[in-house]
XYZ file of C-alpha atoms in Angstrom:
620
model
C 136.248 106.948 157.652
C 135.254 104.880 154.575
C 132.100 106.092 152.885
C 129.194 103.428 152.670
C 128.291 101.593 149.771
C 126.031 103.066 147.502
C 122.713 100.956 146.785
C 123.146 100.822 142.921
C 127.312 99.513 143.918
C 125.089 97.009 145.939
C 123.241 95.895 143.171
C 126.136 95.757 140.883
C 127.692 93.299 142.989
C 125.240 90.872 142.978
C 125.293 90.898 139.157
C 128.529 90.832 138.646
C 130.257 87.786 136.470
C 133.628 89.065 136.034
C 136.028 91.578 136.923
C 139.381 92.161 134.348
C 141.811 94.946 135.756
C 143.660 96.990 133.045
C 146.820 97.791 134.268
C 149.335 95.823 131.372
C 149.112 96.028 127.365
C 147.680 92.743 127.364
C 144.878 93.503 129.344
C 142.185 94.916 126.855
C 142.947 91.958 125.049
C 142.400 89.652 127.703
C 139.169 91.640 128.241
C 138.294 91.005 124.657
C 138.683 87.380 124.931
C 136.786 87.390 128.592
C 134.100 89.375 126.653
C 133.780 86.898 123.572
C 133.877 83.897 126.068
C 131.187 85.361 127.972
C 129.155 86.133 124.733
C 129.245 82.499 123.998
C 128.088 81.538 127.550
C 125.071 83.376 127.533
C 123.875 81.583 123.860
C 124.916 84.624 121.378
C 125.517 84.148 118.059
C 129.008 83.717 116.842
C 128.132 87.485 114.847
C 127.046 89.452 118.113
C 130.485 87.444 120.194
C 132.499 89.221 117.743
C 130.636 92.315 117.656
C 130.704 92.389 121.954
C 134.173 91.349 121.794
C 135.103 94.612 119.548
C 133.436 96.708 121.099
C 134.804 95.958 124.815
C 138.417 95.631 122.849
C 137.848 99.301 121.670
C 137.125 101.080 125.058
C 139.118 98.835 127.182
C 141.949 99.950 124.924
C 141.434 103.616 124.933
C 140.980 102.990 128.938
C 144.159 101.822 128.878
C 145.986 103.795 125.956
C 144.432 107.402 127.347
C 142.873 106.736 130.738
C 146.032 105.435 132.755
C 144.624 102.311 133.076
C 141.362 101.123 134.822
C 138.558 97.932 134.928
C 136.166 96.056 133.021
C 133.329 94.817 134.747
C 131.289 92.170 133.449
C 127.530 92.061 134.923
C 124.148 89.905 134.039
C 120.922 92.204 134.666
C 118.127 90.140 134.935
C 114.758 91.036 132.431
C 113.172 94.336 133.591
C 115.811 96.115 134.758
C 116.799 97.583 131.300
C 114.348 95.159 128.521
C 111.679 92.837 128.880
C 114.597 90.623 128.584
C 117.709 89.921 129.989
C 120.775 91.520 129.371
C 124.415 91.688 129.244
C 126.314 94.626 131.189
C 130.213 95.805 130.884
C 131.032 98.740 132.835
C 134.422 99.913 131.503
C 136.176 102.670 133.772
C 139.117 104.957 134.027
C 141.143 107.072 135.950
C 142.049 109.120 133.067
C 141.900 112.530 132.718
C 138.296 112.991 130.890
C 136.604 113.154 127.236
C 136.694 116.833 126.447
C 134.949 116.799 123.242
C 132.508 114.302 123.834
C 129.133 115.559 122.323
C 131.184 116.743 119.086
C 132.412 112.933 119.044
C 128.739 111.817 119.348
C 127.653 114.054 116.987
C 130.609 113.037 114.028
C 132.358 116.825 114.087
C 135.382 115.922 115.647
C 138.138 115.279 113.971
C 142.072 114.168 115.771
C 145.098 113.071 114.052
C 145.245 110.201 116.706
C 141.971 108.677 115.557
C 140.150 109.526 119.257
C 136.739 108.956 119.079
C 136.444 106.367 116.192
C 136.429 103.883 118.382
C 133.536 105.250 120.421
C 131.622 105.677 117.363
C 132.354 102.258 116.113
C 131.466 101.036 119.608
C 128.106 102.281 119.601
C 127.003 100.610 116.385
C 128.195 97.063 117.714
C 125.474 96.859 120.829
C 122.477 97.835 121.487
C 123.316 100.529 124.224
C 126.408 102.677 124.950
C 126.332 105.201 127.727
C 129.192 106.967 128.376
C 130.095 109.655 131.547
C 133.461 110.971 131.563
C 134.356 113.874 134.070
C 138.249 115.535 134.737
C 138.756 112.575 137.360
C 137.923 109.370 135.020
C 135.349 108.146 132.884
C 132.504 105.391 132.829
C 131.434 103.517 129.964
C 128.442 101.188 129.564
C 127.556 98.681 127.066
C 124.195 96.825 127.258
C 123.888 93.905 124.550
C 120.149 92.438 125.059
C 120.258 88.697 125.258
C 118.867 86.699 122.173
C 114.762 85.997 122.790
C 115.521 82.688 121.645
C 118.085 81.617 123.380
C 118.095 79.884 126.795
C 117.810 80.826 130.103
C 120.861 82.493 130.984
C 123.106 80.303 133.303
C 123.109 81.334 137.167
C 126.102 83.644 138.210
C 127.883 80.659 140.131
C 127.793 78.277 136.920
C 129.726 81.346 134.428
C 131.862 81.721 137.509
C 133.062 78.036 137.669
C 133.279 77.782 133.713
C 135.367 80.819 133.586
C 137.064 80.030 136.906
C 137.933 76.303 134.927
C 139.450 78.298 132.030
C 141.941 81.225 132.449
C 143.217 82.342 129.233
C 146.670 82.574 128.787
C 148.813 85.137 128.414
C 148.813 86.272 124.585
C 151.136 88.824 122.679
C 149.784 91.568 120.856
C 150.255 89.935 117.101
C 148.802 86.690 118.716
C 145.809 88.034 119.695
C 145.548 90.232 116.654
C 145.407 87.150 114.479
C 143.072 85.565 116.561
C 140.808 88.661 115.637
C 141.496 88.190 112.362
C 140.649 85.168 111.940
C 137.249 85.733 114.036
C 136.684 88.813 111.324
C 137.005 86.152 108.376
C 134.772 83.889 109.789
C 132.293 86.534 110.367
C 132.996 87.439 106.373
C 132.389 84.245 105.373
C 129.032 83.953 106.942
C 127.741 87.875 105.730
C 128.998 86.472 101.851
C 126.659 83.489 102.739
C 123.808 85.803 103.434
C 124.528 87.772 100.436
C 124.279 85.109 98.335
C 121.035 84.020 99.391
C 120.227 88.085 99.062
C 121.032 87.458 95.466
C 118.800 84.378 95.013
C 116.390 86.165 96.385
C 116.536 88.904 94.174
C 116.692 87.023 91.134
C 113.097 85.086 92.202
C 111.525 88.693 92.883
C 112.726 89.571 89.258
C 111.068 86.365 87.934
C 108.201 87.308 89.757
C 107.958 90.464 88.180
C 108.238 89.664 85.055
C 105.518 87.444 85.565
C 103.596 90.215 87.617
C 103.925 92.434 83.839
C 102.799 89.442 81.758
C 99.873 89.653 84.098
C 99.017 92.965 83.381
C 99.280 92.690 79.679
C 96.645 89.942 80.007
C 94.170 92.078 81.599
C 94.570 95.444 79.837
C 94.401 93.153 76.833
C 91.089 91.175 78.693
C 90.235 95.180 79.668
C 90.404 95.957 76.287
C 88.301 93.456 74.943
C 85.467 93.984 77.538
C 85.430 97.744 76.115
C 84.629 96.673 72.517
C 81.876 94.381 73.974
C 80.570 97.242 75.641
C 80.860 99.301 72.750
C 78.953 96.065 70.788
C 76.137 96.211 73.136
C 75.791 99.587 73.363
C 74.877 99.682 69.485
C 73.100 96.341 70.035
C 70.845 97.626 72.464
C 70.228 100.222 70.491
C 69.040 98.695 67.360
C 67.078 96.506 69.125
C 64.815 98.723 71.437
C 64.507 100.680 67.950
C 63.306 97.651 65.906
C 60.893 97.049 69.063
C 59.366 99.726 69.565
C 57.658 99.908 66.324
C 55.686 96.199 66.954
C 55.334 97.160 70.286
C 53.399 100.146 69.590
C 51.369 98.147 67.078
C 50.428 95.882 69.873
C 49.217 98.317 72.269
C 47.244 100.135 69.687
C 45.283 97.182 68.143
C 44.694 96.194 72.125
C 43.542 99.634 72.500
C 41.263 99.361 69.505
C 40.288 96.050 70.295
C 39.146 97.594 74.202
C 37.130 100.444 72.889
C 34.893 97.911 70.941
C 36.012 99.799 67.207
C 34.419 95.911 65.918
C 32.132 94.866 67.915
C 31.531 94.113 71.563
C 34.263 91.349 73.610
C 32.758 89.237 76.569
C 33.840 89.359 79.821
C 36.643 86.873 79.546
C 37.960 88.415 75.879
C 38.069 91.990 77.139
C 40.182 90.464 80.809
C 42.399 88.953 78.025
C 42.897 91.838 75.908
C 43.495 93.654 79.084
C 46.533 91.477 80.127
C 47.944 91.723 76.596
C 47.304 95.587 76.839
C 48.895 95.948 80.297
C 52.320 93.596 79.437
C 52.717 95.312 76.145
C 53.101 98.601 77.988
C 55.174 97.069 80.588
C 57.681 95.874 77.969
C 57.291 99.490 75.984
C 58.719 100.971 79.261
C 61.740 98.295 79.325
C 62.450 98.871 75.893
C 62.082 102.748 76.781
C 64.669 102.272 79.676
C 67.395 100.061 77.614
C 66.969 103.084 74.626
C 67.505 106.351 77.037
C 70.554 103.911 78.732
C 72.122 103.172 75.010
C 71.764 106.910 74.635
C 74.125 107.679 77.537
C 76.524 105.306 76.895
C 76.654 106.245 73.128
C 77.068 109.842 74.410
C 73.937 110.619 72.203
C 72.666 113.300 73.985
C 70.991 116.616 73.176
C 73.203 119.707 72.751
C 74.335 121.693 75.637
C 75.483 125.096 74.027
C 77.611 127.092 76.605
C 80.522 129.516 76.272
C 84.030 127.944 77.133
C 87.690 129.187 76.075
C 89.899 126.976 74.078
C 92.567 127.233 76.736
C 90.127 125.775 79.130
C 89.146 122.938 77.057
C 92.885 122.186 76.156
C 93.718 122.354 80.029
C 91.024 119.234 80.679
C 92.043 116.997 77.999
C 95.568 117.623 78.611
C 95.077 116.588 82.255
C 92.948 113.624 81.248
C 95.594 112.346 78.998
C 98.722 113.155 80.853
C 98.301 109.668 82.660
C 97.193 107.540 79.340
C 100.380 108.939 77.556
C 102.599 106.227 78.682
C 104.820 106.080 75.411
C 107.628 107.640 76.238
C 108.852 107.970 72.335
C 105.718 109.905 71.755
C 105.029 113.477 73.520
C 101.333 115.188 73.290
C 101.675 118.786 72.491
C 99.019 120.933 73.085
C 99.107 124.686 71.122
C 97.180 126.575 72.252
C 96.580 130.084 70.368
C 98.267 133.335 71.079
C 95.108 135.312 70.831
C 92.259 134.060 73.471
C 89.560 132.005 71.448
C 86.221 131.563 72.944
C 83.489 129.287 71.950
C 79.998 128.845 72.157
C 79.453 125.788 71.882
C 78.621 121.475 73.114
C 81.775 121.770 75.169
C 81.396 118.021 76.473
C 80.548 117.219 72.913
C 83.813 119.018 71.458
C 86.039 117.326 73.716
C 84.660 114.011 73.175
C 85.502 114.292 69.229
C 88.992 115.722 70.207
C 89.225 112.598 72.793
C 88.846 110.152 69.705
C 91.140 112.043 67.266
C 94.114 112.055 70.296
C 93.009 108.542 71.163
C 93.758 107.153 67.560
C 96.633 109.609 67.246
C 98.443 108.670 70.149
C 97.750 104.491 69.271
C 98.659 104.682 65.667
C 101.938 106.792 66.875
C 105.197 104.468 67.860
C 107.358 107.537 67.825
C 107.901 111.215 67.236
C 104.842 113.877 68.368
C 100.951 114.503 68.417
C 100.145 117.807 68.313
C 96.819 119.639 69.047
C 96.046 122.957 67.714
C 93.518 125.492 67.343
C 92.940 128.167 64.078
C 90.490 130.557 63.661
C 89.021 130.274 59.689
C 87.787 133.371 58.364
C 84.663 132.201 55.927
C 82.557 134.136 53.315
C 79.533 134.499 55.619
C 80.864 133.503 58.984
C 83.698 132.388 61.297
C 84.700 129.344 62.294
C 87.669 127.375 63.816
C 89.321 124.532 63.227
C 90.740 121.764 66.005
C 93.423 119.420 64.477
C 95.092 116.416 66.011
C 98.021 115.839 63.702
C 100.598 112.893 64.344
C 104.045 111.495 63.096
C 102.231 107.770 63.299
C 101.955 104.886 60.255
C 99.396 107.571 58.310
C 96.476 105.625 56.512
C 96.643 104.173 52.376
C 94.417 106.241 50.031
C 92.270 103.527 49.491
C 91.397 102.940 52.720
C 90.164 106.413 53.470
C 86.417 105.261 52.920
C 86.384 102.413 55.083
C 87.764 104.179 58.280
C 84.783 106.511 58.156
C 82.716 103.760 58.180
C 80.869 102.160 61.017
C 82.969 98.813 62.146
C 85.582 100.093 59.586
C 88.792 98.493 60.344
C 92.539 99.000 58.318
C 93.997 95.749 57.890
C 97.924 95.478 58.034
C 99.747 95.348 54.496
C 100.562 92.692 52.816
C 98.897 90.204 55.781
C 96.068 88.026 56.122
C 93.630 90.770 56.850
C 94.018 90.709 60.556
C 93.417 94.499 62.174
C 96.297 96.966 62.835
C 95.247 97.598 66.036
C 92.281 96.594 68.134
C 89.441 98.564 68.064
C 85.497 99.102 67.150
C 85.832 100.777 64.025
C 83.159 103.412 66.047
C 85.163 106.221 66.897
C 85.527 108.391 63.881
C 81.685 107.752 63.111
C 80.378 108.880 66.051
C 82.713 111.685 66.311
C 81.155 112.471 62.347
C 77.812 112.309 63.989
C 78.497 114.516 66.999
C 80.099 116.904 64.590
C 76.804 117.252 62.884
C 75.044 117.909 65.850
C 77.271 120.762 66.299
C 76.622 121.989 62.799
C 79.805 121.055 61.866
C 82.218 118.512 59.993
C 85.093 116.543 60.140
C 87.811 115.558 57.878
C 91.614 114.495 57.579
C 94.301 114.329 55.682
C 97.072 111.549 55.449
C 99.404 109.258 53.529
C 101.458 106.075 54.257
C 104.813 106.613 56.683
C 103.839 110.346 56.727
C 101.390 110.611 59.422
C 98.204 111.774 59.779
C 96.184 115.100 60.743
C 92.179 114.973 61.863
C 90.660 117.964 62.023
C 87.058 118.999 63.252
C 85.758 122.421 61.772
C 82.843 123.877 63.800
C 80.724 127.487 63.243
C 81.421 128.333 66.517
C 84.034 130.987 67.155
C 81.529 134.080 69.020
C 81.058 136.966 66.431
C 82.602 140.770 67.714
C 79.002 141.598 68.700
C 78.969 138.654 71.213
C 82.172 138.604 72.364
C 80.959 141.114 74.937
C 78.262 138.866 75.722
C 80.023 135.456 75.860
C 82.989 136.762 78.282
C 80.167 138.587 80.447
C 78.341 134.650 80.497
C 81.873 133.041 80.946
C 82.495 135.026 83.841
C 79.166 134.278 85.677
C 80.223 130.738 84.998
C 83.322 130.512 86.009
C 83.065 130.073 89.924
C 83.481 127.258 92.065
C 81.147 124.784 94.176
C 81.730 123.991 97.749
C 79.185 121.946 98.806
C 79.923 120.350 102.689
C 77.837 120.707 105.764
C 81.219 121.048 107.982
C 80.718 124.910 108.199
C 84.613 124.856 109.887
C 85.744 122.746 106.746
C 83.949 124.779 103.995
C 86.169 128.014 105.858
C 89.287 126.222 106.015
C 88.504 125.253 101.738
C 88.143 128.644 101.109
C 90.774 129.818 102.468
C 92.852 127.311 100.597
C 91.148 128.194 97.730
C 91.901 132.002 97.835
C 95.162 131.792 97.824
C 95.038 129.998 94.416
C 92.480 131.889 92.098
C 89.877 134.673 91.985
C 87.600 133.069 91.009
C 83.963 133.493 93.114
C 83.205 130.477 95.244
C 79.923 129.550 96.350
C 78.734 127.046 99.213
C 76.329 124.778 99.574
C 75.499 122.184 103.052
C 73.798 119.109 100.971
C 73.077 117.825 97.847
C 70.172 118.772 97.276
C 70.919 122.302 97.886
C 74.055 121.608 95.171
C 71.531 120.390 92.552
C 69.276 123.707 92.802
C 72.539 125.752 92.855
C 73.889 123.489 89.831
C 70.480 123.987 87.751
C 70.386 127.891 88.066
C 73.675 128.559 87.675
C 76.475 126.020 86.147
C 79.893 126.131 87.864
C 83.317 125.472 86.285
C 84.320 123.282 89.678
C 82.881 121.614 92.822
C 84.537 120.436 95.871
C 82.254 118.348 97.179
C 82.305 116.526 100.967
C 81.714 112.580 100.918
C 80.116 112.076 104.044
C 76.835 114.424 104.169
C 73.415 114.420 105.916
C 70.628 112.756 103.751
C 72.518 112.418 100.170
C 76.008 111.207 99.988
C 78.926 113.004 97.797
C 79.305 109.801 95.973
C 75.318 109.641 95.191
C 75.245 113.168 94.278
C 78.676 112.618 91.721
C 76.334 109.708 90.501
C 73.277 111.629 90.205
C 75.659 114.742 88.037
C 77.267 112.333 85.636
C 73.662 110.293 84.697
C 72.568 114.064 83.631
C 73.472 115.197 80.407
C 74.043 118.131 81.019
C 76.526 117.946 84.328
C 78.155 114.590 82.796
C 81.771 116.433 81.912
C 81.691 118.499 85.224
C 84.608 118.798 86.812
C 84.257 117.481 90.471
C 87.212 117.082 93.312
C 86.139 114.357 95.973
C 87.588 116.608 99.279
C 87.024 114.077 101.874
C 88.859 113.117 105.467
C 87.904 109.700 105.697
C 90.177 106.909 105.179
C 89.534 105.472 101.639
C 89.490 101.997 100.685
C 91.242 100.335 97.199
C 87.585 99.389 96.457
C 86.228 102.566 97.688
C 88.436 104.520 95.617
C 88.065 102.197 92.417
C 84.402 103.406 92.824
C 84.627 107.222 92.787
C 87.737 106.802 89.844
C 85.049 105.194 87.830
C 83.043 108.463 88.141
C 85.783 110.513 86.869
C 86.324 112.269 90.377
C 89.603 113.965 91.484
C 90.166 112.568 95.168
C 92.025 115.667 97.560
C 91.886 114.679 101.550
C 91.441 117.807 103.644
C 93.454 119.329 106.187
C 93.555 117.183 109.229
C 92.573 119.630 112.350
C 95.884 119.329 113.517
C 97.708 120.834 110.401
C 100.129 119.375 107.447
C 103.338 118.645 107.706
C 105.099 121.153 105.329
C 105.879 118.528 102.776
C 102.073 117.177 103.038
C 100.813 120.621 103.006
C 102.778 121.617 99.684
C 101.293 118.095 97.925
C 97.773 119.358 98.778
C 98.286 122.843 97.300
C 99.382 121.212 94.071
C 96.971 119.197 93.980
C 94.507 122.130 94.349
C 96.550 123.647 91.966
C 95.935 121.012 89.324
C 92.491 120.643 89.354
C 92.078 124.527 88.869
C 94.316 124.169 85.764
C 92.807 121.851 84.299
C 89.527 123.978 84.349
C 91.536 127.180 83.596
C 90.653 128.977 86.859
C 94.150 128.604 88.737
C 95.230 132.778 87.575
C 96.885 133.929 90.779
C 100.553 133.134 89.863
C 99.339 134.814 86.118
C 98.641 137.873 88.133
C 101.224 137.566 90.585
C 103.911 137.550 87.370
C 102.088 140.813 85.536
């Protein structure tokens, strides 16, 4: 007795356009042209006909070639039953003896000197579905090719019958139909060259646009540039000014002063209410002059001295890190020697480096090609010791007779043999005020240099600790170098220190808020801080604000270690406070490649500040 039809053979039948047996040669290529026919029926483009019509020609042939022959069934599933849209269905079938090796076809191992499989694979990358179920008795192929979105509607299964019904293709030979598919293949070559060539033109406006893009940014670092030498201009403005003020200001409040306590004779009523309004707006403008002074201080860097004890390995690690991403020259390369012996300093270590910043600065713009080197030497002198930081470059070196004017405030070289315009923008400020800080330090600066030879800036300082306090400078290094965590997430301070432990030995301290940091910071200076964005009462970013306005906090090194989700603007802000940004670990864990970029970066930032020594230790 016949076994019933199965629901799904049911369903089939409804949906089914076409049937094409395969029992002759020509058959898989009737079934190609059936397939391309239907393609065009159901509003595909001539690219995906040609790409359904291949595909179906490759299975139908292996059905026939290695299957004993079978069927092709052509079927239209209506939207939902595989997509949101509709979709066309060819179930190809066998009666062949099986696939043996089909996952190692599927996975691109298998190799056979009769090319099975290739067509499979090339099958697959035609449509957008290819199921395949192949068993000792026959197999089952299925290719689903989702109908275009905007094509439309489908026709109904009675119209594709009649059209196809209305034309039967004829009986082709094998080298007929193969030209047919040729010519189908150059058509389809014709229109990918098309599309290349607009690729091209494409390409070429995206390189005009680029160029255009770099223009752009010469304009503003050149704009940039500019707005730093006005800054630098009103910084020296603003302090001149408040200077000359304060001196008539002062005379004003005193005579109003003298002029109140009746030193020449009683005022009346409405002369003493005067001199009481002249009084009170005098001292209101002393205090604004007061303010714009201490603010021209800051921004001068004219500070008082903060002497601490610092190694020069430390101090090389920060500015090599700070200029690692302003080195963009790639004919010059900053060298940074540091000594064989460990040198430690007592010293203005914020003060040092910004002298060393100016030398490297000018070194590194006055350099086209060749190196700028940084070194340290320890000078023994007749009463004392002192040591000697030099920044010497391969750049244009300076003329003898302009030695004078480059020490000189607003003292700019002019090019040879020109009309006196500037060899390179600039304030003329930087080796004065690097004179001037040397002083403060009790020491001096100085250079040597000639024309197309290159020049060498040195700063020589009375710093280097004596044998009788080396004992006591390492002992005050050590209780300074330790690290800051300051973050009221008492699972993320854990997790930090963790992190942290694997990286240096350094002691680490932790702190929940900010102001707790400041009353750790003022007892007890640290070489680092991690500190948390997002805090109870004072934010990280007011508390970064609140280190860098203090003189003596301004060149601490701080890492930003934050979860949230940081903004271009956002992050402009905290760069501008010379903060090194590091996300956390999300509670989920790293990936292993986003784990190993946060350990580097960890990494980094204790280089720079000469506390990453595990891997030192780890290679002893």
């Amino acid at each position: 007795m016949p076994k019933p039809a199965s629901k799904s053979s049911s369903s089939d039948a409804k949906r089914s356009i076409l049937k094409v047996g395969l029992t002759l040669e020509t058959d898989f290529l009737l079934a190609r042209q059936r397939a391309k026919q239907i393609a065009a029926l159901l509003g595909f483009e001539l690219q995906d006909q040609t790409r359904i019509a291949t595909a179906v020609s490759e299975i139908a042939r292996n059905a026939w070639e290695y299957g004993n022959g079978g069927q092709v069934d052509f079927l239209l599933d209506p939207s939902g039953s595989h997509a949101s849209v509709p979709a066309l269905r060819i179930v190809i079938t066998d009666r062949g003896p099986g696939i043996p090796n089909l996952e190692e076809i599927w996975s691109g191992g298998y190799q056979s000197s009769t090319g099975m499989g290739i067509g499979l694979l090339g099958a697959r990358r035609l449509i957008d579905e290819l199921d395949v179920t192949s068993s000792p008795v026959g197999t089952r192929a299925t290719l689903i090719k989702l109908l275009p979105r905007n094509a439309p509607p489908p026709p109904t299964l009675a119209d594709l019958a009649t059209v196809l019904a209305s034309t039967v293709p004829g009986a082709k030979t094998a080298s007929i139909a193969l030209q047919d598919q040729n010519q189908e293949l150059l058509a389809l070559l014709g229109d990918l060259r098309a599309r290349e060539s607009e690729l091209r033109a494409l390409n070429s406006e995206l390189e005009d646009t680029n160029r255009g893009v770099l223009v752009l940014y010469a304009e503003i670092a050149d704009k940039a540039q500019a707005v730093q030498q006005a800054s630098e201009m009103k910084t020296r403005f603003l302090s001149g000014v408040t200077h000359e003020l304060r001196t008539p200001l002062n005379s004003i409040v005193s005579l109003a002063r003298l002029m109140l306590g009746h030193s020449d004779g009683p005022l009346n009523p409405e002369q003493e209410k005067q001199v009481n309004f002249i009084l009170r707006s005098a001292q209101n403008l002393t205090e604004m002059v007061n303010d714009l002074l201490d603010l021209a201080k800051i921004e001068a860097g004219k500070s008082s001295t903060v002497i601490s004890t610092f190694s020069v390995e430390s101090l090389f690690a920060g500015l090599r890190g700070m200029f690692r991403p302003l080195a963009t020259n790639p004919n010059v390369k900053l060298v940074f020697k540091v000594p064989d012996q460990p040198l430690e300093l007592l010293s203005d270590e914020g003060k040092l480096s910004q002298i060393l910043r100016n030398f490297i600065s000018n070194a590194l713009k006055f350099t086209e090609q060749g190196t700028v080197t940084v070194t340290a030497t320890p000078l023994e002198g007749p009463d004392s010791r002192e040591i000697r930081f030099s920044v010497a470059d391969t750049g244009i070196g300076i003329a003898p007779e302009h030695h004078d004017v480059v020490m000189q405030e607003w003292g700019q070289v002019s090019l040879p043999n020109s009309d006196g315009a500037p060899l390179a923008k600039g304030s003329g400020l930087g080796l004065p005020l690097s004179s001037s800080l040397a002083e403060l330090l009790n020491g001096s600066i100085g250079f040597t240099s000639s024309p197309g030879l290159g020049s060498t800036f040195y700063v020589t300082l009375p710093a280097l600790a004596q044998s009788g306090e080396t004992a006591l400078a390492s002992e005050t290094a050590a209780e300074e170098e330790y690290i800051l965590i300051v973050d009221d997430d008492e699972v993320a301070r854990y997790v930090l220190r963790r992190q942290l432990g694997t990286l240096t030995s350094a002691p680490i301290e932790e702190v929940t808020s900010g102001i707790e940091a400041l009353a750790s910071i003022a007892r007890h200076l640290p070489r680092l801080v991690f500190l948390d964005l997002v805090m109870p009462g004072m934010l990280g970013s007011d508390l970064a604000r609140e280190l860098r306005a203090n003189p003596a906090t301004a060149n601490l090194s701080i890492v930003l270690h934050t979860s949230k989700i940081l903004t271009a603007e956002e992050l402009r802000s905290l760069h501008a406070l010379d903060l090194i940004v590091i996300g956390k670990r999300p509670t989920g864990g790293f990936t292993p490649e986003a784990d190993d970029t946060q350990r580097a970066e960890m990494e980094r930032a204790l280089l720079e500040v000469g506390l990453s020594n595990l891997h030192l230790e780890r290679a002893r």
